[in-house]
Amino acid sequence: MGGRLIPLLVIAAASCGPRPEPAAAVKEAPWVPDAGAVVTAVAPEQPFHFDHTIHAGKYQIPCQTCHAYADHSPIAGIPTAAKCMGCHRFVDKQKPDVQALEAAFEAGDRVAWNRVTRVPDHVGFNHEPHIQAGVRCQKCHGAVETMKVVRMAKPLDDMGFCVDCHRANHAPVDNCIVCHK
Amino acid sequence: MPDDLSGLSRRKFLTIVGATAGAAACSPPHGGEKIIPLLNPPIAGTPGKPTFYASLCRECPSGCGLTVRTREGRVVKLEGNAEHPLNRGALCARGQAALQGLYSTRRLRQPTRRDSSGLTRPVAWDAAIAEIAHAVGANPSKVALVSGLEPGSLGALETAFAESMGGDRLVYEPFDLSPLRQASSLAYGLDEIPAYRLDRARVIVSLGADFLEGWLSPVEHARMLSEARSSQDGRAELVYVGAHVGLTAANADRFLRIRAGTEGLIALALCRDLLARGPKVAVPGQLRASLADALRPFDAGAVGDRTGLSAESIGRLARQLHDAPSSVVLPPGPLAGGAEPTQAAVAVLLLNHLLGNVGETVEYGRDPARDRPSALAEFTELTERMASGQLGVLFLVGVDPSRTLPEKLGFEAALRKVPMSVYLGDEECPASEAATFALPKNHFLEDFSDSEVRSGVLSLGQPAMTPLYDSRPAGDVLLAIAKKSNVPAASFPFASFEDYWRDRAADWAMLEAGKSGDLVAAVRTGQQHGGIFVERPAAAPSLGDGFLQALVGAQPEAPVDPGLTVLVLASDVRRFDGRSADRSWMQEIGDPLTTAAWSSPLTVPTELAGKLGVSTGDRATVTVAGKTAEFPVVVSPLTVGGTVALPAGEPEVLRLIPAASDPLTGARVYPATPVEIRRVGLRALLPIYAGSDRQLGRELARTVAAADRGFRETTEKSFYPEHPHPEHRWAMAIDLDRCTGCAACVAACYAENNLPVVGAEQAAMHRQMAWMRVERFFPESGELTSGVSFLPMLCQQCCDAPCESVCPVEATYHTDEGLNAQVYNRCVGTRYCANNCPYKVRVFNYSDHPWPEPVNLELNPDVTAREKGVMEKCTFCVQRIRLGEIVAREEGRPVRDGEIQPACAQTCPSQAIVFGDIRDVKSKVRAASGQRRAYRVLEDLGTEPAVSYLARIREEEA
């Protein structure tokens, strides 16, 4: 964490002016983790082959169609199997993965996804104000629509990542308990 | 609260959500974590946000309404239901701790059977039910069922079940209030316990009624007392007459000490005086003459000799009652120490009658008497039947009488002799170990329930989460056994207890509440609001002459030898009759008066302690009627002379007291008994929180002589620049005239903020983690006649906080909303802040605290669970403030005054805590803080606290 923060502070001190907004190019480019940060740049294996490049990429289904709570709850939510079956009752029924999903749904088995994104326990992250403020999902989750298997693409366990964006957007930075619980 | 839930789909929903919750809530740190989404989307609530269910508290027979807060399908916090007519949003400490019963590690998890060799093994539900049903069928008329007081569907079902088997249902309630009902029956022919309207009285005289601890309806009484004390018509005065200073006595404006158990005599002396002075209601001449006859032996002098209260004091009390515009006298409770409570209750009722209180402050037509405790003799007989093999099948539903029945009765040993005994309950206990079958029933938060303790008030409880274990509703188990038993009388036309419950509620809605049309919808609306509530007119009873028989022949007993050491029982606000003794919050929060935690100390007065050679922390043996038990000693001014006290919330104590019952009702009584006390040469592990019993002139908990008196304004300038509070400044005002020291706030804080429990050893080192405590101070000198002070102490959220400036890592700072924030992940644990805090409200995690399964489920996901090496403290429940702000923002409006409440203010039974934004000129907190009697603790330090206290009003002795 320190390794990343110090150069930024040096730049800030050197420029002696308002901090420039982080380069726009960083937004969508894959983020290369620092040595200290714990980022699952490697995507965890998942029980089902769910491909975001098809859903969010090719068909451009909006994120909140499936992650339905993001705009009104602290958590975005992982879609229920019923939600999946809402489409897959009709779409791509022949695909083995879809058939496996249907079988699990009919049997009442729930899919145990491996968690990709997590902020530490002492952080009270709330999706709602971020979405309401117009922050794009990709800002923190990366270009999920380009990921065949989702990985944590941004250092969400690194406070600097949050603070940079908060600074740039005049969101609170000097009131710890807004985010920390 | 969701409205459109049919039972089945909702249940299914809870099943699904409940399981997810486990996975989501107790996540291990980074890596390997699963996210298991629901199969179907939830019908009610949004994951990540709280969902509330109205329900019913079953921790004691009072029947307060609950609002159950759930997150992701699990219960995380209990609060009082604001719509409920009894508790109106408040909840006592024991109600808060009901959550710990739900997530107890001692919950029964699956049905088990004990075989003849004494080994216990799991058994399938169907097999258990079949075997029990067979035993029931084979033992006609040799069946008995014991349960607690259940004034609702479950009680009715239990009675019907037992009767259909040709057996009896016995109701076990250690603190039996039947004498009050019997007294009304004798005096007015009304089989009711009256409702005491303390809020309407200007003088409240409690003759040994511990109405703040557990007598009748403590939460309701606390509110009424608070209302009476802050009434526009003048402040009400509370006089307590008794042998021991308990919580109610400590809150009295005047405490009159008498010998234990002589309250009835005081009432008779007062009656006599009042009859001579002129009663406030017309008493027919003949009745008056016979009354005068009956009361002749009870002149103030004679009664004074026997009670230890001077004739002048009795006369003064009679005059005060006579002169008061309105008054109420409360009859002695089961722990007052009297041997004949019905007689005492009749005397008090007569007194209330002569004062014109009946129909005014003593209301009839309020008690539907849906369930009644059984007499002690019935349990003696039952035990004999059990021991002699005359009983074939015994059901214990949710109660274990062996925990509190006198040990000499031998209930536990007799239980082992019953061929088929079934314990159907939540948690492990001696009975669950001794019984043939131990069957887990749903906790009340996982089940339907109802209770009708007040006419016109049907409280409805509903499951707020899926059962954690393989448990079933108690009613379902009984119905299944009845169905399987082939006993013809036991064919109930209900598929499940829920059906029965709905059916009864619908009946009630039609017959009692006069609803017509769609009754199913009426019940559903009731479910949503926590019950169906209708206004009932009070009954206007007329005095019969039955009570004379109860009084005639009554003679003042010979005075007890003052040289004897006498044991009385102290009502226990934390543990009641021991049923909350296993809740670790209730053990860790100290007793309000002795401030002792994790123990049940014997209170010994100073002088007697000198004679016995014991001091605080010694161990001593107490011998009562040949039985001996060992307790730690606390030397304290709570009792005087030869009186010692033990807390009634300790099951061991109730087992020690020999069996005795009221001659008129058969209710168990706990008369003051001579005891022998001997010092054991050992020290006890006795955590006592109070650093000093007295304030030593520091004026922390202040008093004023009248409501309009106040303190000198301090105008000292601050050295520090003023903090800007651009939007809000959260502040609190605590009215010490309302606070009763009941510690409900402390328990609520434990529940809301994931406070860990450290246990006796750590507590003895003052390492308890409470963010809020209630300080107790005795008066500076003299005997305890009044003047016990309580001071709820929590972080004062200082503007110029001494803790902030010494933190080397800026883990604590002043927010722009006026909070003194603590950032746990930033704290490195130097403890400088705690050392620099003048209020001692910062607590340090000396160790990591385990949250074993299933206790981890009670954690509030909005608050982090702190770890070793971190300092923590009250934040005015910042997570609740944040939630309130988000809700207001979503609705596009400013935060309303009173909308945001910290857990302590929310639960306070006496509404002593006001919270709000002091920048809002119309806020209640601003008005309260601006009162003349407002002050701030240690104000001269210049810390500028956000918490104001309103001084207790204590009228000077006339």
Tab-separated table of N, CA and C in Angstrom, chain B residues 114 120 416 423 428-436 438:
chain	number	residue	atom	x	y	z
B	114	ARG	N	-33.317	-40.773	25.910
B	114	ARG	CA	-32.434	-41.382	26.900
B	114	ARG	C	-32.944	-42.791	27.136
B	120	THR	N	-27.874	-41.104	26.022
B	120	THR	CA	-28.736	-40.276	25.196
B	120	THR	C	-28.303	-40.431	23.747
B	416	ARG	N	-36.952	-38.712	37.118
B	416	ARG	CA	-36.272	-39.900	36.587
B	416	ARG	C	-37.093	-41.167	36.804
B	423	TYR	N	-39.427	-33.697	27.664
B	423	TYR	CA	-39.112	-32.280	27.817
B	423	TYR	C	-39.160	-31.645	26.435
B	428	GLU	N	-30.970	-26.748	26.777
B	428	GLU	CA	-30.592	-27.793	27.727
B	428	GLU	C	-30.831	-27.311	29.154
B	429	CYS	N	-31.262	-28.220	30.010
B	429	CYS	CA	-31.486	-27.888	31.410
B	429	CYS	C	-31.509	-29.213	32.159
B	430	PRO	N	-31.552	-29.185	33.483
B	430	PRO	CA	-31.588	-30.456	34.213
B	430	PRO	C	-32.720	-31.373	33.732
B	431	ALA	N	-33.882	-30.789	33.428
B	431	ALA	CA	-35.008	-31.625	32.996
B	431	ALA	C	-34.738	-32.254	31.636
B	432	SER	N	-34.095	-31.526	30.735
B	432	SER	CA	-33.843	-32.104	29.411
B	432	SER	C	-32.872	-33.269	29.532
B	433	GLU	N	-32.022	-33.221	30.546
B	433	GLU	CA	-31.087	-34.329	30.735
B	433	GLU	C	-31.740	-35.511	31.435
B	434	ALA	N	-32.716	-35.231	32.296
B	434	ALA	CA	-33.339	-36.312	33.050
B	434	ALA	C	-34.486	-36.968	32.281
B	435	ALA	N	-35.068	-36.248	31.328
B	435	ALA	CA	-36.276	-36.749	30.676
B	435	ALA	C	-35.958	-37.873	29.692
B	436	THR	N	-36.987	-38.682	29.415
B	436	THR	CA	-36.822	-39.753	28.427
B	436	THR	C	-36.557	-39.138	27.055
B	438	ALA	N	-35.920	-35.524	24.962
B	438	ALA	CA	-35.695	-34.081	24.948
B	438	ALA	C	-35.976	-33.612	23.526
